[in-house]
Amino acid sequence: MKLALQGCGYASMDQLPALDVPDQLLTSALLIMADWIASNTDYFPLLESEEKGDSLIYPQRVEEGWQKLSLPHPWIPMTYSFDENGFRERFGFSWNTVQQSVIRAVEESQQPGIFILEAQMGVGKTEAALAGAELLASKLGEGGIFFGLPTQATANGIFPRLKEWAERQSEWAVHSIRLAHGMAELNEDYQAIFYGHSEQNEDGCSSGLEIHPWFEGRKQALLSQFVIGTVDQLLMAALKQKHMMLRHLGLAGKVVIVDECHAYDAYMNRYLDRALNWMGQYRVPVILLSATLPAQRRSELICAYQNGGRKEKEDWQSNQGYPLLTWTDGDAVRQSQIPVDCKSRQVKLLPIEREELHQRVEAALSQGGCVGVVVNTVNQAQLLAQELEDAFPDRRVILIHSRFLMEDRTRREEELMKLLGKSSTPGQRKGLIVVGTQILEQSLDIDFDVLVTQICPMDLLLQRIGRLHRHKRLRPEGVQDAVCAVLDLKEPDNGTKAVYGRWLLYRTADLLPAEISLPEDIAPLVHNTYAEASEFLAEDDPAWPLWLEYKTELKKKEQRARQFRIPAPEDLTGTIHGLLDSNLGDGDWAAYASVRDGEPGVDVLVMVRDGSGGIRFLPWQHQGSRVLADHIPSGEECRNILRQRLQLPHALLGRRTGQTLQALEEIRQKTVPEWNNAPLLRGELFLFLNEEGKAFLEDYELIYTQKMGLEWKRKEKK
């Protein structure tokens, strides 16, 4: 201890500074990081037993270990302002008023904190955030960014754009990048990045990005300089989880960006609020992006970052201007309504009954247009896709939902981007019908001539409308007006009510106009949908019980979220001893289950067991090639097997989850016991189909086809 004190310049323990809890967390994280590096035998090989470890060997031993570790160079952006030419050089196009407003607000802030950008879909919020992050990092000395998105699909979708931006930051030095979600190792764009050390020399270096081996650990993910992943990585900074302080260390030196910040339920919002409490405490600059954010939620986010409520109501809390930028500069909250530099779009909303659906689709197809149909459950999507295929046998119907294998879904998304993306041609689009679930709300930059959607909450409905006439193009004469047909407006089906609850569906239907102007109507519609019912509804109104039901469910979610959240900074005094709950599991499954409400899903890897007992891929996957069941698969075979991932429907689990897991475990041990010795496949569960594409699990018959994905039904009882 005496030697340690002397090395740090202290004569006694009494001279050590007192650390508050946030400082203790970050210091603990640095200590953990140093301990893990020093105890890594790849960098510091164990000494022979006869060696005494003379202190004279340590300067050289430390230097050799440090060279082997070879951490990437720090990101030191030197961008203190942007003009139009500089923005065009960085992103390849001229800025608009939204992007210019964000840049100017960051440049003019003296003590920048949190920035909330509310702007319409497809306006370039991502580029606005990246430009703002570059300026904030230059001004505040931040060493990286974290870009969080709602799902793995949205993270994968945006990764190429962020990778291109990061490459421009890495022209003169190598920086580390990390795609942070459970299936990152299967992302081809991510795996294409050079894998190795960032060794440098004076004669030059191979500039660009790397996936540094030391940051590949699950708990070290946020320590990379450029991190793109699911928002769970940020939310888990608010979770009582072992080594949680490493997440704080990774975030404390970054600019944090969260996209689609409206897309989380009341449960996840409580974790986001607590994470923002800590980001504000560390003075981490934060940029939140949304197209459809209720005013009340905007106020909650600002207050969370500033670690307290506002004593008096202020105009910025209820402002319904749009597009809108709200930000903090020290303790002050500033706000600016952004001038719209594009022409307003008019969208007609047409309530229709199920019996009218074919007529609407046929009218659009006869004019040479393409049609998108968005429904709220996978079962509805499968039924409707088959129905439309039978009704229009000479037209192509593409079905997309979450119950496809990873590779099948990826191919469909790529095909949709080609057929309906910004560069699609009239010939590619003509007569195409796409049926999908909520996937079509946010993860694909595609464009329909006509849209049909089931009723859903107003903010999500507007997100879906964002896929209607999204791109500027010459459209067939009969579909030049943007029309969105809304199904089940009067009485949503049980699946829709189970997903969204009854109150928001009722409120959306009640407020839905015959025509909306985009972007002007977005903010008022969302604000009025989520407003307190006491502002407009009497307690004897027939809809009042729906409101009470909604509020009760919100309170239940918020209560469940409290169970595993760490306290807010102002609630902690003394030391961090006892801060973490030892009852919380340390694995990804337990952590993920705690920041997302509800029972976690069960993933299986889908393969075929043929008549002779051999194990094969599905016929259209890797030519249906065979994988030996009694041998450990190669690395390439393991990666291909992992791409056959599928989440079982929750309807097959429920109270029987334990029995289902046990049955799947027995199937794996009986069929492919050797595969558990492959590190990439250890602990994975498998669903083996017969050659007809069927499997039986507990009381259910499962069927997987390339056209429909996974379908299921109860087995007939004899």
XYZ file of C-alpha atoms in Angstrom:
718
model
C 0.000 0.000 0.000
C 2.847 2.345 0.849
C 4.379 1.782 -2.579
C 1.031 2.471 -4.277
C 0.580 5.690 -2.296
C 4.055 6.876 -3.169
C 3.529 6.066 -6.837
C 0.427 8.268 -6.851
C 2.148 11.122 -5.012
C 0.556 10.669 -1.561
C 2.314 10.327 1.768
C -0.581 8.769 3.690
C -4.177 7.515 3.372
C -5.430 10.752 4.910
C -4.380 12.656 1.809
C -6.544 10.607 -0.540
C -9.433 12.653 -2.000
C -12.991 11.680 -1.099
C -14.826 10.268 -4.113
C -18.562 10.575 -4.615
C -20.521 7.594 -5.927
C -20.246 8.457 -9.671
C -16.481 8.828 -9.324
C -16.336 5.533 -7.430
C -18.192 3.778 -10.241
C -15.842 5.049 -12.940
C -12.734 4.401 -10.834
C -13.957 0.856 -10.153
C -14.472 0.335 -13.871
C -10.932 1.486 -14.627
C -9.647 -0.872 -11.951
C -11.605 -3.799 -13.438
C -10.332 -2.972 -16.914
C -6.724 -2.762 -15.682
C -7.107 -6.037 -13.767
C -8.521 -7.893 -16.774
C -5.725 -6.636 -19.023
C -2.970 -7.420 -16.514
C -4.324 -10.932 -15.860
C -4.637 -11.768 -19.567
C -1.900 -14.301 -20.323
C -1.954 -13.449 -24.036
C -0.519 -10.044 -23.142
C 1.355 -11.005 -19.975
C 2.425 -14.690 -20.095
C 2.755 -16.438 -16.772
C 6.244 -16.522 -15.281
C 8.026 -19.806 -14.892
C 7.666 -21.206 -11.393
C 11.380 -20.846 -10.687
C 11.356 -17.140 -11.549
C 10.967 -14.797 -8.618
C 9.558 -11.916 -10.626
C 12.341 -9.416 -10.082
C 10.935 -5.884 -10.275
C 13.604 -5.032 -12.859
C 11.801 -7.098 -15.527
C 8.593 -5.140 -15.199
C 9.267 -2.040 -17.295
C 10.058 -4.283 -20.261
C 7.288 -6.762 -19.423
C 4.718 -3.972 -19.241
C 5.955 -2.446 -22.497
C 5.771 -5.777 -24.336
C 2.277 -6.460 -23.001
C 1.098 -2.986 -23.959
C 2.400 -3.484 -27.502
C 0.583 -6.811 -27.769
C -2.641 -5.227 -26.532
C -2.148 -2.337 -28.973
C -5.266 -0.344 -28.142
C -6.548 1.824 -31.007
C -5.640 5.473 -31.248
C -8.067 7.825 -29.487
C -10.679 9.544 -31.649
C -9.821 13.232 -31.598
C -12.137 15.059 -34.021
C -11.155 18.620 -34.809
C -14.480 19.784 -36.214
C -15.649 22.962 -34.498
C -18.089 24.172 -37.139
C -19.872 23.051 -40.303
C -20.793 25.097 -43.342
C -22.830 23.820 -46.263
C -19.763 22.707 -48.220
C -18.313 20.915 -45.213
C -21.593 19.087 -44.615
C -21.785 18.070 -48.276
C -18.203 16.811 -48.160
C -18.958 14.742 -45.053
C -22.290 13.217 -46.133
C -22.488 13.622 -49.912
C -25.501 15.973 -50.092
C -26.494 19.494 -49.058
C -27.974 20.130 -45.645
C -31.598 20.959 -44.991
C -33.091 23.193 -42.291
C -33.351 20.316 -39.802
C -29.681 19.431 -40.066
C -28.617 23.074 -40.111
C -30.663 23.807 -36.952
C -29.014 20.978 -35.002
C -25.555 22.102 -36.080
C -26.165 25.729 -35.132
C -27.624 24.800 -31.728
C -24.566 22.683 -30.888
C -22.146 25.347 -32.114
C -23.794 28.083 -30.056
C -24.251 26.105 -26.815
C -21.878 27.012 -24.001
C -22.634 23.953 -21.833
C -24.363 21.506 -24.188
C -26.316 18.672 -22.614
C -29.261 16.813 -24.148
C -30.720 17.532 -27.599
C -34.150 16.179 -28.632
C -34.911 16.383 -32.346
C -38.502 15.795 -33.431
C -38.770 15.720 -37.211
C -40.584 13.836 -39.927
C -39.597 10.485 -41.337
C -36.954 10.480 -44.059
C -35.688 14.026 -43.374
C -32.123 12.988 -42.490
C -32.167 12.916 -38.681
C -29.307 10.385 -38.668
C -26.968 12.762 -40.496
C -28.068 15.638 -38.260
C -27.153 13.551 -35.206
C -23.772 12.473 -36.600
C -22.832 16.049 -37.497
C -23.931 17.171 -34.040
C -21.961 14.336 -32.410
C -18.802 15.317 -34.272
C -19.140 18.913 -33.073
C -19.938 17.869 -29.498
C -16.981 15.495 -29.358
C -14.667 18.244 -30.613
C -16.032 20.790 -28.142
C -16.166 18.533 -25.056
C -13.309 16.124 -25.740
C -15.497 13.005 -26.081
C -13.733 9.964 -27.516
C -16.477 8.093 -29.338
C -20.188 7.644 -30.023
C -22.870 5.195 -29.025
C -25.759 4.937 -31.486
C -28.703 2.983 -30.051
C -31.690 1.631 -31.999
C -34.841 -0.294 -31.019
C -34.058 -3.673 -32.618
C -31.308 -5.767 -34.130
C -32.902 -5.260 -37.555
C -32.761 -1.457 -37.292
C -29.186 -1.629 -35.981
C -28.169 -3.859 -38.894
C -29.975 -1.579 -41.332
C -28.165 1.575 -40.252
C -24.751 -0.018 -39.705
C -23.437 0.539 -43.273
C -24.241 4.278 -43.059
C -22.540 4.660 -39.698
C -19.590 2.578 -40.824
C -19.109 4.925 -43.792
C -19.187 7.934 -41.452
C -16.729 6.279 -39.054
C -14.333 5.508 -41.917
C -14.179 9.220 -42.677
C -13.206 9.794 -39.047
C -10.440 7.201 -39.380
C -8.492 8.394 -42.395
C -5.274 9.006 -40.412
C -5.559 6.557 -37.530
C -7.165 3.213 -36.796
C -10.245 3.291 -34.546
C -12.292 0.468 -33.111
C -15.914 -0.155 -34.095
C -18.419 -2.503 -32.511
C -21.833 -3.740 -33.622
C -23.330 -4.497 -30.226
C -26.147 -7.029 -30.268
C -26.487 -10.771 -29.917
C -26.270 -11.602 -33.624
C -23.491 -9.183 -34.595
C -21.122 -11.980 -35.566
C -23.498 -12.909 -38.408
C -23.624 -9.408 -39.922
C -21.612 -9.553 -43.136
C -20.815 -5.830 -43.226
C -19.459 -6.076 -39.698
C -17.459 -9.229 -40.309
C -15.929 -7.720 -43.458
C -13.954 -5.236 -41.344
C -10.334 -6.204 -40.799
C -10.019 -8.265 -37.643
C -6.829 -7.625 -35.689
C -4.549 -5.267 -33.859
C -4.008 -1.613 -34.639
C -0.238 -1.740 -34.692
C 1.242 1.503 -35.972
C 4.620 2.639 -37.181
C 6.155 5.891 -38.276
C 6.211 4.958 -41.953
C 2.440 4.844 -42.141
C -0.517 2.702 -41.247
C -3.505 1.059 -42.800
C -6.079 3.683 -41.878
C -9.681 2.688 -41.243
C -11.595 0.647 -38.721
C -10.943 -2.516 -36.792
C -12.770 -4.873 -34.512
C -10.287 -4.929 -31.658
C -10.131 -8.374 -29.995
C -10.123 -7.048 -26.414
C -13.363 -5.118 -26.974
C -15.108 -8.216 -28.343
C -16.087 -9.366 -24.863
C -19.744 -8.888 -23.994
C -18.991 -6.623 -21.033
C -16.387 -4.569 -22.933
C -18.664 -3.739 -25.880
C -19.210 -0.081 -24.947
C -15.484 0.537 -24.541
C -14.975 0.618 -28.320
C -14.860 4.079 -29.853
C -17.738 3.727 -32.320
C -20.546 1.515 -30.999
C -23.745 0.815 -32.933
C -26.256 -1.503 -31.328
C -29.617 -2.032 -29.739
C -30.702 0.479 -27.116
C -30.474 -2.334 -24.541
C -26.755 -1.573 -24.252
C -27.634 1.859 -22.876
C -30.565 0.661 -20.768
C -28.385 -1.923 -19.028
C -26.332 0.953 -17.603
C -29.378 1.420 -15.346
C -29.566 -2.276 -14.443
C -28.314 -3.915 -11.249
C -25.918 -6.190 -13.030
C -22.434 -7.389 -12.220
C -19.739 -5.167 -13.783
C -22.381 -2.557 -14.603
C -19.716 0.110 -14.005
C -17.944 -0.939 -17.223
C -20.990 0.252 -19.152
C -20.805 3.575 -17.315
C -17.130 3.891 -18.219
C -17.851 3.134 -21.871
C -20.631 5.717 -22.046
C -18.985 8.404 -19.899
C -16.542 9.396 -22.649
C -18.934 9.282 -25.598
C -21.684 11.175 -27.369
C -24.845 9.076 -26.882
C -27.407 8.993 -29.705
C -30.751 7.179 -29.406
C -32.915 6.807 -32.510
C -36.662 6.137 -32.493
C -36.816 7.146 -28.814
C -40.635 7.015 -29.001
C -40.543 3.280 -29.737
C -40.272 2.037 -26.145
C -43.031 1.055 -23.754
C -43.510 2.356 -20.204
C -41.249 -0.365 -18.816
C -38.271 0.429 -21.071
C -38.865 4.165 -20.673
C -38.140 3.887 -16.949
C -34.758 2.337 -17.719
C -34.080 5.009 -20.334
C -34.943 7.731 -17.814
C -32.576 6.247 -15.242
C -29.791 5.920 -17.809
C -30.327 9.596 -18.676
C -30.080 10.458 -14.954
C -26.552 9.088 -15.029
C -25.629 10.552 -18.410
C -26.603 13.969 -17.045
C -24.551 13.339 -13.910
C -21.489 12.515 -16.048
C -22.264 15.473 -18.366
C -22.385 13.106 -21.323
C -23.905 14.856 -24.353
C -27.033 13.030 -25.568
C -28.970 13.321 -28.843
C -32.459 11.778 -29.003
C -34.271 11.378 -32.326
C -37.977 10.841 -32.932
C -40.612 11.460 -35.551
C -43.589 11.022 -33.204
C -42.768 12.011 -29.622
C -45.579 13.028 -27.228
C -44.962 16.389 -25.521
C -45.254 14.791 -22.059
C -42.535 12.309 -22.928
C -40.277 15.116 -24.183
C -40.605 16.829 -20.806
C -39.831 13.584 -18.932
C -36.650 13.042 -20.944
C -35.338 16.555 -20.320
C -36.119 16.342 -16.597
C -34.459 12.918 -16.354
C -31.248 14.260 -17.881
C -31.283 17.288 -15.564
C -32.006 15.017 -12.564
C -35.116 16.789 -11.399
C -38.461 18.234 -12.384
C -39.106 21.842 -13.323
C -40.588 23.894 -10.507
C -43.010 25.651 -12.826
C -44.543 24.645 -16.136
C -42.719 26.199 -19.058
C -43.774 26.677 -22.673
C -41.243 24.204 -24.064
C -42.956 21.366 -22.201
C -46.225 21.632 -24.133
C -45.029 23.156 -27.420
C -46.658 21.366 -30.371
C -44.491 22.974 -33.031
C -42.994 20.683 -35.641
C -40.241 20.010 -36.622
C -38.907 20.923 -33.194
C -35.499 20.981 -31.504
C -35.295 21.121 -27.703
C -31.948 21.240 -25.894
C -30.283 22.136 -22.631
C -27.472 24.632 -22.196
C -26.380 24.257 -18.599
C -29.532 24.513 -16.491
C -31.425 26.402 -19.203
C -33.797 24.665 -21.611
C -33.951 26.121 -25.107
C -36.270 25.304 -27.966
C -36.575 26.158 -31.637
C -39.285 25.347 -34.138
C -37.517 24.478 -37.372
C -38.721 26.048 -40.632
C -39.987 23.447 -43.079
C -38.035 23.672 -46.320
C -40.111 21.095 -48.179
C -43.645 21.162 -49.508
C -46.354 19.781 -47.231
C -47.729 16.378 -48.185
C -51.440 15.667 -48.012
C -52.455 12.128 -47.090
C -56.061 10.974 -47.242
C -57.168 8.526 -44.542
C -59.904 6.184 -45.668
C -61.608 3.836 -43.169
C -62.498 0.558 -44.893
C -64.058 -2.760 -43.885
C -62.391 -6.110 -44.536
C -64.838 -6.764 -47.356
C -63.489 -3.706 -49.203
C -59.833 -4.720 -49.020
C -59.704 -6.659 -52.295
C -61.427 -3.809 -54.103
C -58.861 -1.264 -52.833
C -55.953 -3.493 -53.772
C -57.373 -4.283 -57.207
C -57.943 -0.585 -57.968
C -54.326 0.253 -57.156
C -52.924 -2.679 -59.116
C -55.016 -1.884 -62.188
C -53.421 1.594 -62.238
C -49.919 0.099 -62.237
C -49.186 0.869 -58.583
C -47.718 -1.155 -55.744
C -49.524 -1.818 -52.457
C -48.290 -2.235 -48.915
C -50.477 -3.939 -46.310
C -49.381 -3.665 -42.657
C -51.056 -5.754 -39.955
C -50.370 -6.181 -36.250
C -49.687 -9.903 -35.787
C -47.774 -12.551 -37.697
C -50.829 -14.800 -37.913
C -52.847 -12.022 -39.556
C -50.016 -11.362 -42.016
C -49.797 -15.018 -43.036
C -53.552 -15.362 -43.482
C -53.844 -12.130 -45.453
C -50.871 -12.903 -47.702
C -52.408 -16.244 -48.674
C -55.794 -14.609 -49.185
C -54.362 -11.944 -51.517
C -52.289 -14.480 -53.401
C -55.435 -16.525 -54.060
C -57.393 -13.403 -55.078
C -54.653 -12.082 -57.420
C -52.874 -15.148 -58.820
C -51.192 -13.132 -61.579
C -49.611 -10.693 -59.102
C -46.624 -11.223 -56.850
C -47.222 -11.160 -53.081
C -44.208 -10.778 -50.761
C -44.710 -11.592 -47.088
C -42.359 -10.279 -44.388
C -42.546 -10.747 -40.625
C -40.386 -11.738 -37.664
C -41.077 -15.469 -37.910
C -38.728 -16.102 -40.817
C -35.252 -17.531 -40.418
C -32.598 -14.851 -40.230
C -31.247 -15.611 -43.716
C -34.713 -15.776 -45.280
C -35.735 -12.465 -43.721
C -32.488 -10.784 -44.789
C -33.017 -11.875 -48.393
C -36.574 -10.545 -48.348
C -35.457 -7.210 -46.926
C -32.752 -6.907 -49.570
C -35.268 -7.754 -52.288
C -37.756 -5.184 -50.984
C -35.052 -2.508 -50.936
C -34.290 -3.317 -54.568
C -37.941 -3.408 -55.690
C -39.304 -0.525 -53.594
C -36.283 1.512 -52.474
C -35.247 4.980 -53.566
C -33.731 3.718 -56.839
C -36.552 1.338 -57.814
C -38.073 1.624 -61.295
C -41.758 1.667 -62.333
C -41.297 -1.748 -63.876
C -40.031 -3.233 -60.620
C -42.838 -1.690 -58.579
C -45.752 -2.371 -60.913
C -48.361 -4.738 -59.509
C -46.384 -5.680 -56.396
C -48.190 -6.511 -53.119
C -46.244 -6.513 -49.842
C -47.848 -7.847 -46.659
C -45.969 -7.337 -43.414
C -46.044 -6.627 -39.704
C -44.452 -3.819 -37.677
C -41.147 -4.519 -39.445
C -42.407 -2.186 -42.164
C -42.742 0.712 -39.679
C -39.112 1.523 -39.127
C -36.399 -0.732 -40.484
C -36.815 -0.427 -44.262
C -36.466 2.670 -46.446
C -39.148 1.588 -48.918
C -41.981 3.414 -50.614
C -45.555 2.310 -51.475
C -47.991 3.905 -53.914
C -50.973 2.810 -51.791
C -50.976 1.787 -48.130
C -53.452 -0.352 -46.186
C -52.943 -0.738 -42.437
C -54.746 -2.115 -39.443
C -55.575 0.454 -36.784
C -52.731 1.022 -34.300
C -51.684 3.840 -31.924
C -51.398 7.234 -33.646
C -47.602 7.559 -33.448
C -47.117 4.126 -35.021
C -49.788 4.825 -37.630
C -47.869 7.937 -38.657
C -44.686 5.867 -38.853
C -46.447 3.495 -41.245
C -47.726 6.427 -43.304
C -44.082 7.442 -43.575
C -43.701 4.534 -46.050
C -46.411 5.999 -48.297
C -45.141 8.237 -51.122
C -41.860 8.422 -49.186
C -39.655 9.148 -52.195
C -40.069 11.695 -54.927
C -40.932 9.833 -58.119
C -43.319 9.889 -61.068
C -46.209 7.650 -60.060
C -48.935 6.038 -62.187
C -51.827 8.396 -62.813
C -54.361 6.599 -60.611
C -52.147 6.589 -57.498
C -50.659 10.072 -57.596
C -52.633 11.068 -54.483
C -51.376 9.570 -51.215
C -54.151 7.420 -49.724
C -53.905 5.283 -46.590
C -56.790 2.867 -46.023
C -57.323 1.966 -42.346
C -58.750 -1.433 -41.397
C -60.691 -2.373 -38.235
C -61.276 1.223 -37.213
C -64.562 0.474 -35.449
C -63.652 -2.802 -33.782
C -60.007 -3.955 -33.648
C -59.460 -7.705 -33.567
C -58.309 -9.478 -30.402
C -54.709 -9.746 -31.595
C -54.489 -5.987 -32.116
C -56.005 -5.275 -28.695
C -53.570 -7.704 -27.071
C -50.598 -5.937 -28.655
C -51.598 -2.297 -28.057
C -54.345 -2.222 -25.459
C -57.796 -0.751 -25.967
C -57.365 2.895 -24.915
C -54.784 4.034 -27.489
C -56.712 2.273 -30.250
C -59.933 3.997 -29.180
C -58.224 7.380 -28.909
C -56.548 7.026 -32.310
C -59.809 6.085 -34.006
C -61.573 8.989 -32.308
C -58.979 11.548 -33.466
C -58.291 10.207 -36.928
C -59.068 12.921 -39.510
C -60.108 12.421 -43.117
C -56.873 14.045 -44.278
C -53.576 14.984 -42.643
C -50.829 17.385 -43.647
C -47.272 16.175 -43.164
C -45.302 17.233 -41.259
C -47.532 19.911 -39.645
C -50.177 17.563 -38.184
C -47.801 15.023 -36.650
C -47.187 16.748 -33.306
C -50.813 17.730 -32.517
C -52.151 14.290 -33.398
C -49.587 12.488 -31.234
C -49.944 14.966 -28.366
C -53.746 14.675 -28.304
C -53.607 10.880 -28.479
C -51.412 10.649 -25.381
C -53.002 13.550 -23.456
C -54.461 12.953 -20.005
C -58.077 11.857 -20.388
C -59.173 14.180 -17.586
C -58.493 17.086 -19.981
C -61.336 16.091 -22.295
C -63.271 13.130 -20.863
C -65.872 12.951 -18.093
C -65.745 10.070 -15.616
C -69.200 8.903 -16.684
C -68.120 8.623 -20.325
C -68.245 5.016 -21.663
C -64.560 5.326 -22.628
C -63.412 6.209 -19.090
C -62.878 2.538 -18.050
C -60.542 2.122 -21.039
C -58.464 5.038 -19.760
C -58.316 3.572 -16.252
C -57.273 0.223 -17.703
C -54.478 1.949 -19.668
C -53.201 3.872 -16.623
C -53.277 0.743 -14.465
C -51.169 -1.149 -16.994
C -48.675 1.737 -17.166
C -48.294 1.691 -13.395
C -47.738 -2.080 -13.426
C -44.982 -1.737 -16.024
C -43.327 1.081 -14.107
C -43.482 -0.925 -10.888
C -41.888 -3.959 -12.554
C -39.108 -1.736 -13.910
C -38.164 -0.579 -10.396
C -37.183 -4.076 -9.328
C -33.770 -4.167 -10.971
C -32.976 -0.483 -11.587
C -30.023 1.139 -9.872
C -30.852 4.263 -7.867
C -30.602 7.752 -9.332
C -27.339 9.611 -8.600
C -28.916 11.967 -6.069
C -30.255 8.996 -4.091
C -26.797 7.555 -3.460
C -24.459 8.633 -0.703
C -21.408 7.048 0.865
C -19.973 4.156 -1.111
C -21.094 1.839 -3.901
C -21.070 -1.124 -1.510
C -24.365 -3.019 -1.850
C -25.402 -1.117 -4.958
C -25.875 -4.220 -7.101
C -28.479 -6.917 -6.620
C -26.710 -10.256 -6.467
C -29.958 -12.055 -7.310
C -29.857 -10.750 -10.866
C -28.268 -13.178 -13.308
C -25.059 -12.249 -15.054
C -25.891 -13.630 -18.476
C -27.224 -11.808 -21.524
C -30.566 -13.627 -21.219
C -31.237 -12.375 -17.693
C -30.136 -8.820 -18.455
C -32.123 -8.618 -21.666
C -35.186 -9.940 -19.882
C -34.861 -7.227 -17.275
C -34.748 -4.213 -19.614
C -37.544 -5.471 -21.862
C -40.909 -6.276 -20.389
C -42.531 -9.675 -20.610
C -41.192 -13.191 -20.843
C -38.031 -13.559 -22.937
C -38.419 -15.446 -26.192
C -36.923 -18.826 -26.947
C -34.635 -18.995 -29.968
C -34.066 -22.203 -31.924
C -31.817 -23.073 -34.850
C -33.861 -24.763 -37.564
C -32.356 -27.706 -39.451
C -33.712 -30.758 -41.291
C -33.316 -34.365 -40.184
C -33.744 -36.562 -43.215
C -35.128 -40.098 -43.402
C -31.726 -41.662 -42.724
C -31.147 -39.514 -39.642
C -28.724 -37.138 -41.342
C -28.747 -33.422 -40.502
C -29.089 -30.951 -43.365
C -29.830 -27.314 -44.050
C -33.228 -26.493 -45.533
C -33.216 -27.188 -49.297
C -32.842 -23.500 -50.263
C -30.193 -22.821 -47.591
C -26.642 -23.685 -48.645
C -27.984 -26.131 -51.247
C -29.384 -28.310 -48.462
C -25.856 -29.494 -47.647
C -25.302 -32.060 -44.928
C -23.604 -31.437 -41.547
C -22.279 -34.430 -39.627
C -24.203 -34.918 -36.399
C -21.417 -36.849 -34.624
C -18.627 -34.365 -35.397
C -17.866 -30.837 -34.217
C -18.851 -28.507 -37.092
C -16.223 -26.231 -38.623
C -16.232 -22.489 -37.929
C -17.911 -21.763 -41.265
C -20.530 -24.458 -40.689
C -21.238 -23.040 -37.216
C -21.792 -19.544 -38.605
C -24.125 -20.895 -41.290
C -26.045 -22.897 -38.683
C -26.405 -19.808 -36.472
C -28.061 -17.982 -39.370
C -30.927 -20.488 -39.172
C -32.150 -18.728 -36.022
C -35.849 -18.348 -35.308
C -37.805 -17.242 -32.230
C -40.641 -19.524 -31.218
C -44.066 -17.852 -30.910
C -44.990 -16.908 -27.334
C -48.253 -18.782 -27.797
C -46.237 -22.020 -27.735
C -44.629 -21.111 -24.403
C -46.474 -19.327 -21.616
C -46.761 -21.533 -18.550
C -45.193 -24.404 -20.449
C -41.884 -22.620 -21.129
C -39.971 -24.865 -18.737
C -41.334 -28.031 -20.325
C -40.616 -26.692 -23.820
C -37.022 -25.818 -22.925
C -36.524 -29.258 -21.392
C -37.921 -30.950 -24.507
C -35.626 -28.917 -26.776
C -32.633 -29.685 -24.549
C -33.376 -33.399 -24.775
C -33.667 -33.166 -28.559
C -30.248 -31.509 -28.787
C -28.544 -34.038 -26.479
C -30.097 -36.942 -28.337
C -29.519 -35.700 -31.895
C -26.324 -33.578 -31.981
C -24.470 -33.977 -28.654
C -21.088 -33.233 -30.269
C -22.257 -29.815 -31.479
C -22.237 -28.541 -27.905
C -18.439 -28.813 -28.045
C -18.332 -26.116 -30.741
C -17.907 -22.774 -28.876
C -20.255 -20.929 -31.260
C -23.037 -23.510 -30.787
C -22.653 -24.179 -27.070
C -26.000 -23.916 -25.308
C -28.010 -23.400 -28.504
C -31.358 -25.146 -28.952
C -32.445 -26.821 -32.189
C -35.694 -27.506 -33.984
C -35.322 -30.397 -36.411
C -37.886 -30.522 -39.205
C -38.672 -33.635 -41.205
C -38.294 -33.602 -44.975
C -41.820 -32.181 -45.293
C -40.797 -29.149 -43.240
C -42.745 -30.239 -40.143
C -41.844 -30.785 -36.496
C -43.806 -31.691 -33.385
C -43.125 -29.884 -30.117
C -45.202 -30.638 -27.058
C -48.856 -30.149 -28.140
C -48.082 -28.317 -31.375
C -47.332 -29.080 -34.985
C -44.855 -26.598 -36.483
C -44.510 -26.042 -40.225
C -41.802 -23.956 -41.892
C -41.895 -22.942 -45.558
C -39.858 -20.494 -47.568
C -43.026 -18.664 -48.585
C -44.878 -18.300 -45.262
C -42.204 -18.712 -42.580
C -43.167 -20.540 -39.397
C -46.784 -21.597 -38.923
C -48.166 -23.621 -36.057
C -51.298 -25.385 -34.924
C -52.345 -27.626 -32.096
C -51.996 -31.314 -32.772
C -55.262 -33.110 -33.280
C -56.131 -35.254 -30.292
C -57.091 -38.833 -31.014
